[in-house]
Structures are given as C-alpha cells and as structure tokens.
mmCIF file of C-alpha atoms in Angstrom:
data_model
loop_
_atom_site.group_PDB
_atom_site.id
_atom_site.type_symbol
_atom_site.label_atom_id
_atom_site.label_comp_id
_atom_site.label_asym_id
_atom_site.label_seq_id
_atom_site.Cartn_x
_atom_site.Cartn_y
_atom_site.Cartn_z
ATOM 1 C CA MET Z 1 102.997 186.384 71.517
ATOM 2 C CA SER Z 2 103.776 187.362 75.119
ATOM 3 C CA SER Z 3 100.146 186.867 76.108
ATOM 4 C CA ALA Z 4 100.133 183.413 74.564
ATOM 5 C CA SER Z 5 103.357 182.548 76.373
ATOM 6 C CA GLY Z 6 101.778 183.758 79.592
ATOM 7 C CA LEU Z 7 99.207 181.010 79.338
ATOM 8 C CA HIS Z 8 102.017 178.466 79.352
ATOM 9 C CA ALA Z 9 103.267 179.933 82.609
ATOM 10 C CA GLN Z 10 99.822 179.544 84.149
ATOM 11 C CA ALA Z 11 98.865 176.028 83.138
ATOM 12 C CA PHE Z 12 99.765 173.029 81.058
ATOM 13 C CA PHE Z 13 97.345 173.599 78.184
ATOM 14 C CA ALA Z 14 98.740 172.757 74.742
ATOM 15 C CA ASP Z 15 98.618 175.362 71.963
ATOM 16 C CA PHE Z 16 96.398 173.639 69.436
ATOM 17 C CA VAL Z 17 94.805 170.315 70.221
ATOM 18 C CA VAL Z 18 93.706 168.019 67.426
ATOM 19 C CA ASP Z 19 94.131 164.905 69.551
ATOM 20 C CA PRO Z 20 94.259 165.347 73.330
ATOM 21 C CA VAL Z 21 96.091 162.175 74.348
ATOM 22 C CA THR Z 22 98.941 161.984 71.829
ATOM 23 C CA GLY Z 23 101.746 164.408 71.120
ATOM 24 C CA VAL Z 24 103.532 164.995 67.833
ATOM 25 C CA ASP Z 25 106.567 163.537 66.108
ATOM 26 C CA ARG Z 26 109.810 165.458 66.517
ATOM 27 C CA GLY Z 27 110.076 168.050 63.776
ATOM 28 C CA SER Z 28 106.336 168.628 63.468
ATOM 29 C CA THR Z 29 105.217 172.249 63.009
ATOM 30 C CA SER Z 30 101.591 171.506 63.927
ATOM 31 C CA GLN Z 31 101.699 173.294 67.296
ATOM 32 C CA ILE Z 32 103.427 176.501 66.171
ATOM 33 C CA ARG Z 33 101.290 179.583 66.806
ATOM 34 C CA LYS Z 34 100.126 182.168 64.346
ATOM 35 C CA VAL Z 35 102.495 185.177 64.302
ATOM 36 C CA GLU Z 36 102.216 188.748 63.044
ATOM 37 C CA GLU Z 37 105.829 189.205 61.915
ATOM 38 C CA LEU Z 38 108.912 187.177 61.007
ATOM 39 C CA THR Z 39 109.646 185.187 64.166
ATOM 40 C CA ALA Z 40 112.331 182.708 65.190
ATOM 41 C CA VAL Z 41 112.249 180.517 68.291
ATOM 42 C CA ALA Z 42 115.153 178.495 69.702
ATOM 43 C CA THR Z 43 114.621 175.810 72.343
ATOM 44 C CA LEU Z 44 116.866 173.607 74.457
ATOM 45 C CA SER Z 45 115.711 170.917 76.854
ATOM 46 C CA SER Z 46 116.755 167.820 78.781
ATOM 47 C CA THR Z 47 113.397 166.143 78.149
ATOM 48 C CA GLY Z 48 114.582 163.466 75.715
ATOM 49 C CA SER Z 49 115.163 159.807 76.557
ATOM 50 C CA GLU Z 50 118.683 158.442 77.051
ATOM 51 C CA PRO Z 51 118.795 156.076 74.012
ATOM 52 C CA ILE Z 52 117.541 158.657 71.520
ATOM 53 C CA GLY Z 53 118.954 161.917 72.868
ATOM 54 C CA ARG Z 54 118.540 163.199 76.439
ATOM 55 C CA TYR Z 55 119.283 166.762 75.284
ATOM 56 C CA VAL Z 56 117.181 168.169 72.467
ATOM 57 C CA GLY Z 57 117.566 171.502 70.688
ATOM 58 C CA SER Z 58 115.409 173.068 68.008
ATOM 59 C CA LEU Z 59 115.238 176.171 65.845
ATOM 60 C CA GLY Z 60 111.981 177.292 64.271
ATOM 61 C CA LEU Z 61 111.199 180.075 61.817
ATOM 62 C CA SER Z 62 107.723 181.453 61.072
ATOM 63 C CA LEU Z 63 107.050 183.783 58.156
ATOM 64 C CA PRO Z 64 103.562 185.356 57.774
ATOM 65 C CA PHE Z 65 102.253 186.579 54.423
ATOM 66 C CA GLY Z 66 99.814 189.396 53.754
ATOM 67 C CA THR Z 67 97.004 187.434 52.100
ATOM 68 C CA GLU Z 68 93.379 188.473 52.603
ATOM 69 C CA HIS Z 69 92.781 186.149 55.549
ATOM 70 C CA GLY Z 70 96.419 185.563 56.461
ATOM 71 C CA SER Z 71 98.868 182.780 55.696
ATOM 72 C CA GLN Z 72 102.072 181.519 57.281
ATOM 73 C CA LEU Z 73 105.068 179.321 56.470
ATOM 74 C CA ASP Z 74 106.724 177.455 59.351
ATOM 75 C CA LEU Z 75 110.112 175.700 59.277
ATOM 76 C CA LEU Z 76 111.606 173.638 62.105
ATOM 77 C CA GLY Z 77 114.835 171.724 62.708
ATOM 78 C CA VAL Z 78 115.626 169.457 65.675
ATOM 79 C CA LEU Z 79 118.767 167.712 66.973
ATOM 80 C CA GLY Z 80 118.984 165.296 69.905
ATOM 81 C CA GLY Z 81 121.921 163.589 71.578
ATOM 82 C CA PRO Z 82 124.705 163.024 72.315
ATOM 83 C CA ASP Z 83 125.536 159.384 71.644
ATOM 84 C CA VAL Z 84 128.529 157.690 73.290
ATOM 85 C CA ASP Z 85 130.791 159.133 70.585
ATOM 86 C CA GLY Z 86 129.447 162.669 71.012
ATOM 87 C CA GLY Z 87 127.361 162.668 67.821
ATOM 88 C CA PRO Z 88 123.626 163.195 67.254
ATOM 89 C CA GLU Z 89 121.121 160.435 67.967
ATOM 90 C CA LEU Z 90 118.080 162.222 66.562
ATOM 91 C CA ARG Z 91 117.650 164.504 63.560
ATOM 92 C CA ALA Z 92 114.281 165.851 62.546
ATOM 93 C CA SER Z 93 112.830 168.621 60.435
ATOM 94 C CA GLY Z 94 109.494 169.796 59.190
ATOM 95 C CA PHE Z 95 107.579 172.481 57.398
ATOM 96 C CA GLY Z 96 104.020 173.696 57.572
ATOM 97 C CA TYR Z 97 101.862 176.093 55.606
ATOM 98 C CA ARG Z 98 98.549 177.531 56.704
ATOM 99 C CA LEU Z 99 96.217 179.587 54.524
ATOM 100 C CA GLY Z 100 93.241 181.574 55.750
ATOM 101 C CA LEU Z 101 90.250 180.878 53.505
ATOM 102 C CA ALA Z 102 87.637 182.984 55.292
ATOM 103 C CA GLU Z 103 87.080 184.571 58.680
ATOM 104 C CA GLY Z 104 87.936 181.844 61.195
ATOM 105 C CA THR Z 105 88.642 179.162 58.552
ATOM 106 C CA THR Z 106 92.171 177.898 57.874
ATOM 107 C CA ALA Z 107 93.552 175.170 55.631
ATOM 108 C CA TYR Z 108 96.925 173.687 56.588
ATOM 109 C CA LEU Z 109 99.605 171.319 55.341
ATOM 110 C CA ASN Z 110 102.296 169.828 57.599
ATOM 111 C CA TYR Z 111 105.177 167.481 56.795
ATOM 112 C CA ASP Z 112 107.822 166.164 59.169
ATOM 113 C CA TYR Z 113 110.774 163.813 58.786
ATOM 114 C CA GLY Z 114 112.858 162.290 61.538
ATOM 115 C CA ASP Z 115 115.655 159.739 61.672
ATOM 116 C CA TYR Z 116 117.273 158.271 64.749
ATOM 117 C CA ARG Z 117 120.013 155.915 65.848
ATOM 118 C CA LEU Z 118 120.063 154.604 69.412
ATOM 119 C CA GLY Z 119 123.380 155.730 70.817
ATOM 120 C CA THR Z 120 123.906 154.294 74.292
ATOM 121 C CA GLU Z 121 126.923 152.078 74.945
ATOM 122 C CA ARG Z 122 124.678 149.007 75.178
ATOM 123 C CA LEU Z 123 122.500 149.693 72.116
ATOM 124 C CA MET Z 124 124.903 151.294 69.648
ATOM 125 C CA PRO Z 125 126.518 147.956 68.597
ATOM 126 C CA LEU Z 126 123.033 146.714 67.605
ATOM 127 C CA GLU Z 127 122.731 149.491 64.999
ATOM 128 C CA VAL Z 128 119.121 150.246 65.922
ATOM 129 C CA LYS Z 129 117.921 153.023 63.639
ATOM 130 C CA GLY Z 130 114.857 154.192 61.789
ATOM 131 C CA VAL Z 131 112.977 156.844 59.852
ATOM 132 C CA HIS Z 132 109.555 158.322 60.633
ATOM 133 C CA LYS Z 133 107.593 160.549 58.226
ATOM 134 C CA THR Z 134 104.203 162.245 58.487
ATOM 135 C CA LEU Z 135 102.216 164.214 55.919
ATOM 136 C CA ALA Z 136 98.971 165.847 57.051
ATOM 137 C CA VAL Z 137 96.480 168.135 55.348
ATOM 138 C CA GLY Z 138 93.533 169.589 57.183
ATOM 139 C CA LEU Z 139 90.907 172.243 57.635
ATOM 140 C CA ARG Z 140 89.887 173.940 60.864
ATOM 141 C CA HIS Z 141 87.327 176.560 61.775
ATOM 142 C CA VAL Z 142 87.097 178.714 64.890
ATOM 143 C CA TRP Z 143 83.799 180.042 66.191
ATOM 144 C CA GLN Z 144 84.005 182.930 68.684
ATOM 145 C CA LEU Z 145 81.006 182.597 71.025
ATOM 146 C CA GLY Z 146 81.383 185.612 73.294
ATOM 147 C CA GLU Z 147 84.189 184.682 75.692
ATOM 148 C CA ASP Z 148 84.070 181.082 74.470
ATOM 149 C CA ARG Z 149 86.009 179.635 71.571
ATOM 150 C CA LEU Z 150 84.986 176.505 69.662
ATOM 151 C CA THR Z 151 87.431 174.906 67.212
ATOM 152 C CA GLY Z 152 86.509 172.131 64.815
ATOM 153 C CA SER Z 153 88.987 170.339 62.568
ATOM 154 C CA VAL Z 154 89.214 167.559 60.025
ATOM 155 C CA GLU Z 155 92.575 166.110 59.018
ATOM 156 C CA LEU Z 156 93.832 163.475 56.589
ATOM 157 C CA ALA Z 157 97.269 162.060 57.352
ATOM 158 C CA ALA Z 158 99.774 159.561 56.008
ATOM 159 C CA LYS Z 159 102.395 158.130 58.376
ATOM 160 C CA GLN Z 160 105.351 155.970 57.402
ATOM 161 C CA ARG Z 161 107.706 154.211 59.808
ATOM 162 C CA THR Z 162 110.718 151.996 59.130
ATOM 163 C CA ASP Z 163 113.097 150.560 61.736
ATOM 164 C CA GLU Z 164 116.039 148.175 61.493
ATOM 165 C CA VAL Z 165 118.421 146.270 63.760
ATOM 166 C CA LEU Z 166 121.847 145.047 62.581
ATOM 167 C CA GLY Z 167 120.834 145.938 59.036
ATOM 168 C CA PHE Z 168 117.639 143.844 59.087
ATOM 169 C CA ASP Z 169 114.216 145.473 58.728
ATOM 170 C CA VAL Z 170 112.048 145.031 61.835
ATOM 171 C CA THR Z 171 109.323 147.603 61.073
ATOM 172 C CA ASP Z 172 107.848 148.763 57.782
ATOM 173 C CA GLU Z 173 104.466 150.356 58.427
ATOM 174 C CA ASP Z 174 102.313 152.782 56.455
ATOM 175 C CA LEU Z 175 99.160 154.294 57.951
ATOM 176 C CA ARG Z 176 96.402 156.368 56.386
ATOM 177 C CA LEU Z 177 93.980 158.023 58.750
ATOM 178 C CA ILE Z 178 91.262 160.622 59.106
ATOM 179 C CA ARG Z 179 90.877 162.579 62.326
ATOM 180 C CA LEU Z 180 87.943 164.718 63.456
ATOM 181 C CA GLY Z 181 88.550 167.048 66.387
ATOM 182 C CA LEU Z 182 86.479 169.444 68.481
ATOM 183 C CA THR Z 183 87.787 171.756 71.209
ATOM 184 C CA HIS Z 184 85.826 174.161 73.420
ATOM 185 C CA GLU Z 185 87.710 176.802 75.426
ATOM 186 C CA THR Z 186 86.507 179.483 77.784
ATOM 187 C CA GLY Z 187 88.210 181.881 80.179
ATOM 188 C CA LYS Z 188 90.539 184.849 80.431
ATOM 189 C CA LEU Z 189 94.284 185.374 80.681
ATOM 190 C CA PHE Z 190 95.374 184.881 84.323
ATOM 191 C CA GLY Z 191 91.782 183.997 85.237
ATOM 192 C CA PHE Z 192 89.523 180.987 85.152
ATOM 193 C CA ARG Z 193 90.134 178.796 82.095
ATOM 194 C CA ARG Z 194 88.532 175.591 80.908
ATOM 195 C CA ARG Z 195 89.074 173.421 77.875
ATOM 196 C CA LEU Z 196 87.209 170.345 76.654
ATOM 197 C CA ALA Z 197 88.507 168.326 73.705
ATOM 198 C CA LEU Z 198 87.303 165.320 71.757
ATOM 199 C CA ALA Z 199 88.899 163.551 68.791
ATOM 200 C CA VAL Z 200 87.855 160.565 66.698
ATOM 201 C CA THR Z 201 90.528 158.895 64.549
ATOM 202 C CA LYS Z 202 89.890 156.190 61.944
ATOM 203 C CA GLY Z 203 92.579 154.169 60.211
ATOM 204 C CA LEU Z 204 91.864 153.750 56.505
ATOM 205 C CA SER Z 205 92.421 150.745 54.263
ATOM 206 C CA GLY Z 206 93.979 151.206 50.841
ATOM 207 C CA LEU Z 207 95.550 154.471 49.687
ATOM 208 C CA GLY Z 208 98.976 152.916 50.242
ATOM 209 C CA ALA Z 209 98.295 151.763 53.806
ATOM 210 C CA SER Z 210 99.896 148.556 55.060
ATOM 211 C CA LEU Z 211 97.783 145.426 54.742
ATOM 212 C CA ALA Z 212 96.228 143.857 57.829
ATOM 213 C CA GLU Z 213 98.653 140.921 57.475
ATOM 214 C CA ASN Z 214 101.700 143.219 57.308
ATOM 215 C CA PRO Z 215 104.667 141.071 58.483
ATOM 216 C CA LEU Z 216 106.550 144.097 59.901
ATOM 217 C CA PRO Z 217 104.071 146.185 61.940
ATOM 218 C CA SER Z 218 105.108 148.600 64.699
ATOM 219 C CA ALA Z 219 103.878 146.088 67.321
ATOM 220 C CA ARG Z 220 102.666 142.483 67.291
ATOM 221 C CA GLY Z 221 99.195 141.931 65.886
ATOM 222 C CA VAL Z 222 98.217 145.587 65.450
ATOM 223 C CA THR Z 223 95.733 146.658 62.805
ATOM 224 C CA PRO Z 224 96.013 149.635 60.426
ATOM 225 C CA ASP Z 225 92.193 149.626 60.148
ATOM 226 C CA PHE Z 226 91.411 150.967 63.630
ATOM 227 C CA LEU Z 227 89.016 153.302 65.412
ATOM 228 C CA ARG Z 228 89.857 155.252 68.532
ATOM 229 C CA VAL Z 229 88.191 158.041 70.510
ATOM 230 C CA SER Z 230 90.219 160.317 72.770
ATOM 231 C CA PHE Z 231 89.139 163.101 75.100
ATOM 232 C CA SER Z 232 90.359 165.560 77.702
ATOM 233 C CA ALA Z 233 88.923 168.030 80.203
ATOM 234 C CA GLU Z 234 91.220 170.655 81.733
ATOM 235 C CA VAL Z 235 90.658 173.594 84.049
ATOM 236 C CA SER Z 236 92.750 176.348 85.646
ATOM 237 C CA ILE Z 237 91.180 177.953 88.722
ATOM 238 C CA PRO Z 238 92.674 181.098 90.320
ATOM 239 C CA LEU Z 239 92.524 181.124 94.113
ATOM 240 C CA GLU Z 240 93.455 183.907 96.528
ATOM 241 C CA ALA Z 241 97.006 185.257 96.876
ATOM 242 C CA ALA Z 242 98.140 184.521 93.282
ATOM 243 C CA THR Z 243 97.587 180.793 93.646
ATOM 244 C CA TYR Z 244 96.110 178.527 90.964
ATOM 245 C CA VAL Z 245 94.806 174.995 90.813
ATOM 246 C CA ASN Z 246 95.378 173.384 87.410
ATOM 247 C CA ALA Z 247 93.720 170.021 86.868
ATOM 248 C CA GLY Z 248 92.818 167.760 83.994
ATOM 249 C CA VAL Z 249 91.819 164.293 82.891
ATOM 250 C CA ILE Z 250 92.565 162.446 79.646
ATOM 251 C CA GLY Z 251 91.338 159.205 78.189
ATOM 252 C CA GLN Z 252 91.270 157.024 75.117
ATOM 253 C CA VAL Z 253 88.814 154.293 74.180
ATOM 254 C CA THR Z 254 89.303 151.683 71.453
ATOM 255 C CA GLY Z 255 88.480 148.072 70.769
ATOM 256 C CA ASP Z 256 91.530 147.579 68.539
ATOM 257 C CA SER Z 257 95.182 146.756 69.017
ATOM 258 C CA LEU Z 258 96.665 150.045 67.822
ATOM 259 C CA PRO Z 259 99.826 150.930 65.901
ATOM 260 C CA VAL Z 260 102.365 152.523 68.253
ATOM 261 C CA SER Z 261 101.880 156.066 66.901
ATOM 262 C CA GLN Z 262 98.147 155.911 67.720
ATOM 263 C CA ARG Z 263 98.482 154.830 71.334
ATOM 264 C CA CYS Z 264 97.676 157.022 74.287
ATOM 265 C CA GLY Z 265 100.833 158.798 75.438
ATOM 266 C CA TYR Z 266 102.733 158.657 72.141
ATOM 267 C CA GLY Z 267 105.059 161.645 71.733
ATOM 268 C CA THR Z 268 104.164 163.252 75.051
ATOM 269 C CA ASN Z 269 104.518 163.021 78.823
ATOM 270 C CA GLY Z 270 102.101 165.835 79.667
ATOM 271 C CA TYR Z 271 100.169 163.576 82.039
ATOM 272 C CA SER Z 272 103.137 161.422 83.088
ATOM 273 C CA ARG Z 273 105.743 164.042 83.955
ATOM 274 C CA GLY Z 274 108.181 161.680 85.675
ATOM 275 C CA PHE Z 275 108.687 159.510 82.582
ATOM 276 C CA ASP Z 276 110.277 159.789 79.146
ATOM 277 C CA ARG Z 277 108.014 160.897 76.324
ATOM 278 C CA SER Z 278 106.128 157.898 74.900
ATOM 279 C CA TYR Z 279 107.101 155.640 77.822
ATOM 280 C CA VAL Z 280 103.600 155.600 79.341
ATOM 281 C CA LEU Z 281 101.915 154.117 76.280
ATOM 282 C CA ALA Z 282 98.827 151.970 75.686
ATOM 283 C CA ASP Z 283 95.794 151.382 73.483
ATOM 284 C CA ARG Z 284 93.422 152.518 76.219
ATOM 285 C CA CYS Z 285 94.096 154.939 79.031
ATOM 286 C CA PHE Z 286 92.428 157.047 81.675
ATOM 287 C CA GLY Z 287 94.503 159.423 83.737
ATOM 288 C CA GLY Z 288 94.709 162.779 85.396
ATOM 289 C CA ARG Z 289 97.002 165.468 86.683
ATOM 290 C CA VAL Z 290 96.483 168.089 89.388
ATOM 291 C CA GLU Z 291 98.856 170.969 89.998
ATOM 292 C CA LEU Z 292 99.021 173.674 92.671
ATOM 293 C CA ALA Z 293 100.845 176.758 91.365
ATOM 294 C CA HIS Z 294 101.788 180.049 93.016
ATOM 295 C CA ASP Z 295 103.076 183.290 91.465
ATOM 296 C CA PHE Z 296 106.275 184.389 93.195
ATOM 297 C CA GLN Z 297 106.483 187.163 90.599
ATOM 298 C CA PRO Z 298 102.903 188.163 89.672
ATOM 299 C CA PRO Z 299 102.219 189.099 86.026
ATOM 300 C CA ASP Z 300 103.891 192.459 85.355
ATOM 301 C CA MET Z 301 103.822 194.549 82.163
ATOM 302 C CA SER Z 302 105.463 197.687 83.599
ATOM 303 C CA THR Z 303 108.584 197.221 81.426
ATOM 304 C CA GLY Z 304 106.535 196.768 78.255
ATOM 305 C CA VAL Z 305 106.874 192.976 78.198
ATOM 306 C CA LEU Z 306 105.223 190.332 80.322
ATOM 307 C CA ARG Z 307 107.233 189.032 83.274
ATOM 308 C CA ARG Z 308 106.091 186.271 85.580
ATOM 309 C CA THR Z 309 107.620 183.558 87.786
ATOM 310 C CA GLN Z 310 105.634 180.685 89.218
ATOM 311 C CA GLY Z 311 106.356 177.685 91.401
ATOM 312 C CA PHE Z 312 104.329 174.497 91.169
ATOM 313 C CA VAL Z 313 103.855 171.043 92.613
ATOM 314 C CA GLY Z 314 101.961 168.389 90.687
ATOM 315 C CA LEU Z 315 100.757 164.820 90.878
ATOM 316 C CA ASP Z 316 99.694 162.622 87.958
ATOM 317 C CA GLY Z 317 98.588 159.039 87.462
ATOM 318 C CA GLY Z 318 96.242 156.682 85.699
ATOM 319 C CA ARG Z 319 95.472 153.267 84.271
ATOM 320 C CA LEU Z 320 96.600 151.654 81.008
ATOM 321 C CA ARG Z 321 95.321 148.756 78.951
ATOM 322 C CA ASN Z 322 96.748 147.163 75.824
ATOM 323 C CA MET Z 323 94.123 145.214 73.917
ATOM 324 C CA GLY Z 324 94.661 141.577 73.107
ATOM 325 C CA ASN Z 325 94.979 140.173 69.585
ATOM 326 C CA PRO Z 326 95.834 136.763 68.059
ATOM 327 C CA LEU Z 327 99.542 137.360 68.760
ATOM 328 C CA PHE Z 328 99.326 139.147 72.114
ATOM 329 C CA ALA Z 329 97.280 138.349 75.217
ATOM 330 C CA GLY Z 330 96.822 141.972 76.305
ATOM 331 C CA GLU Z 331 97.786 143.557 79.618
ATOM 332 C CA GLU Z 332 96.849 146.224 82.138
ATOM 333 C CA ASP Z 333 99.101 148.512 84.155
ATOM 334 C CA SER Z 334 99.196 151.839 85.998
ATOM 335 C CA TRP Z 335 101.445 154.856 86.461
ATOM 336 C CA SER Z 336 101.922 157.808 88.789
ATOM 337 C CA SER Z 337 104.557 160.468 89.419
ATOM 338 C CA ALA Z 338 105.060 163.690 91.353
ATOM 339 C CA SER Z 339 106.840 166.853 90.222
ATOM 340 C CA TRP Z 340 108.017 170.126 91.711
ATOM 341 C CA GLY Z 341 109.435 173.089 89.864
ATOM 342 C CA VAL Z 342 109.629 176.709 88.814
ATOM 343 C CA ARG Z 343 108.644 178.231 85.481
ATOM 344 C CA THR Z 344 109.379 181.779 84.416
ATOM 345 C CA LEU Z 345 108.461 184.106 81.577
ATOM 346 C CA GLN Z 346 110.710 187.143 81.106
ATOM 347 C CA GLY Z 347 109.725 188.893 77.896
ATOM 348 C CA ASN Z 348 110.896 186.668 75.066
ATOM 349 C CA PHE Z 349 112.406 184.036 77.381
ATOM 350 C CA LEU Z 350 110.385 181.123 78.738
ATOM 351 C CA GLY Z 351 111.981 178.515 80.994
ATOM 352 C CA GLU Z 352 111.177 175.723 83.407
ATOM 353 C CA ILE Z 353 113.196 173.609 85.801
ATOM 354 C CA ALA Z 354 111.500 170.711 87.556
ATOM 355 C CA LEU Z 355 112.292 167.687 89.695
ATOM 356 C CA SER Z 356 110.161 164.576 89.226
ATOM 357 C CA HIS Z 357 109.839 161.350 91.187
ATOM 358 C CA ILE Z 358 108.216 158.148 89.932
ATOM 359 C CA LEU Z 359 105.693 156.671 92.357
ATOM 360 C CA ASP Z 360 104.356 153.805 90.219
ATOM 361 C CA LYS Z 361 106.176 152.661 87.062
ATOM 362 C CA PRO Z 362 104.446 150.572 84.387
ATOM 363 C CA GLY Z 363 106.396 147.891 82.564
ATOM 364 C CA GLY Z 364 108.588 149.017 79.671
ATOM 365 C CA SER Z 365 111.775 148.241 77.767
ATOM 366 C CA THR Z 366 113.619 151.497 78.543
ATOM 367 C CA PRO Z 367 115.059 152.118 82.036
ATOM 368 C CA GLN Z 368 113.624 155.189 83.786
ATOM 369 C CA ASP Z 369 115.327 157.398 86.366
ATOM 370 C CA LYS Z 370 113.221 157.207 89.522
ATOM 371 C CA THR Z 371 114.133 160.804 90.325
ATOM 372 C CA ARG Z 372 115.031 163.173 87.502
ATOM 373 C CA LEU Z 373 115.798 166.832 86.875
ATOM 374 C CA TRP Z 374 114.126 168.394 83.825
ATOM 375 C CA VAL Z 375 115.144 171.673 82.192
ATOM 376 C CA GLN Z 376 113.348 173.427 79.334
ATOM 377 C CA ALA Z 377 114.061 176.836 77.822
ATOM 378 C CA ALA Z 378 112.861 178.800 74.808
ATOM 379 C CA TYR Z 379 113.806 182.189 73.415
ATOM 380 C CA GLN Z 380 111.884 184.102 70.759
ATOM 381 C CA PHE Z 381 113.654 186.612 68.553
#
C-alpha cells in the first residue's frame, strides 16, 4: 500500500480509470485499491463546495477473502457540511465486492447512495434536496506486458437521480448505460510513467431508463440515449535533482446533449484545480494540466515505511462546449487556474495543502472563490 500511495505523491494519476474525464459519486467504492489484509482508511478534506458541504470526511473499510484468485469487500461512509445550523449537508455510503475469476480477471459490483440538502443561508429556505443512486456491475482484465500494463473493462450501470425544491420534484431521471474502457500504463515507481486511457459510454433505452420525453431530466433537453467517447494521456517525467514534470490532457467528444452525470468534469476537479468539483462541466471538453514538482524530502524507506515530501506548482485550462437541443441553444466557454502546494507521505499518512487561483472562470450558478486554500488528508490503519 505504501508503494501505491507513493505514486500519489509523485503525480496526479487516479487509481483505476474506467472513464478518464468524469469522477465518481460520493460514497462510491470504485476507486478503492486491492489490499492484502483488513484495512481502514479515514479521510478529511476541504474540497467540497459551499452549498453541499465544504468539509468532507469519510471512513472506508476493506476486507479481503482467501479465495483462489482473491476477493474483497469494501464499505465506505461519507459526511459533508456543515450547514448554517451546524448539521450535515451531504450523507453518502456505498459498498463494493470484487471477485477474482482467473489470473488477471476480476468481476465487480458497486453500489452507492447519497442524499444532500443545500445548507447555505440563502439556499436552505428553498429546501433544495435530492437523492443519487448508482449500481454498477463489471468485468475487467489486466494484461502484464513486461513493464507495461493493459487494463480492459466492460461495465453495465444504472443511475437514478431525484431532486426537489420547496417540496416539488424538479428532477426524476433514470439512466442505463454500458461503458467500455481501455487503459495502458508503463513506467516505474519514482521514474518515468505514462498512461493512456479511452472509454466509450452508451446510454441504453428501456430496462427502466427514462423516456426521451422525460419531463424532469437533469438538464433541459438532454437525452438518455447518448453516445460519448472520452480519453486522456498523462505522463510523469523525472528530471535532475529530484524534480518531475507531470502533464496530461483530457477530452470528451459527443454529438448529444448529455445528462449531467455524463458530462466532462462531473464529480472531479482533477484538471480544474481552482474550482469546486463538477463546476467545470460540459458535454464536450478538451483540456490539460502541467505540473512542476520537486522532492524536498526524497523517497526514503530507512525507517521501514515510505516517507516523501514534495512541493508543486501547476497550471490547468481548456475549452468547454454544451451541445444544443430543441430547448437549449448550446454554448461554449473556457477555464484556467493555477495552484501551488505541498504533498507529503509519511508511512500511513498522506496529506496535501494547496493554494489555487482562478485565471479564467466559465459561467455557472455557484459562486467560486477566486483564491482558495485546499487541504486533504488520509490515514490508513
């Protein structure tokens, strides 16, 4: 586990990528790593948005079983807040089970549930609240090609979203989708690393999915019968004197007006560090991030655990486009932000503190702090 955490301290690669331009719903266990023994991880961060919980904490538990090719049960709970009365604004939970079927082949099942209530002084009287649920079942296979690693996956998912304002339903959307993903990785720990990812996602009709004429979709005129293709290319290059250049590009192509959960940037701000998660959001996108990082404390295993401290400065930006439909004319926009910070790995503790500044803000309904301090911490026990 310490080696895997060390990769986080080097670059901004995600753990397991099925779809390179979207994140996951709160409570999802889909990015929890495989473990060798009973493991718990607690996290605390200030990476949430003000209306739905600026401060977010989670507790995860992973329990491996001794089957022939390995299996694992993952449980996760999340709380976000506080609202103006000091209570929670976000509650989420999830479980996942993975079962090894053969060497390199794993079947998995993930379910997550989240409910929220916007808790700022301005929004709380409107009683804006909702429930999001996701059920996914999939199969992935890993091919070891020397120092290279190729991962293919196929996933079927059902997503349900309901939202209301002042007791009236404003969203009632059910999606059924199939996702095919392919990821190629090469490189060594603390050395050159490269990752290429491609995902194709198709919205399915029937099977309980909302009809095309759904009166309460997640956005005006969107279709549940969509097709989108997303991709990413990321590299980490070690230079002299413990310095690294981390760079990447992401993109999404579609001809459809997409449900909100399928848009580029949903559930993440990995390529828009100065903004709330899901703020930089669109049907189509093309963006990039470049980061210069330096080890102030080079990787050290002399105490039996990995210790490392790294400073970084990064710049991100890109273009967005929302496709037009009979109810919406479509629009284009852009974003960019800069960030500076320090990340450290000290055995079972992983933390990051960063300062971001927005250079170019796209339009959106939620106010954004032009300059913001971000804190993230995790402890494994």
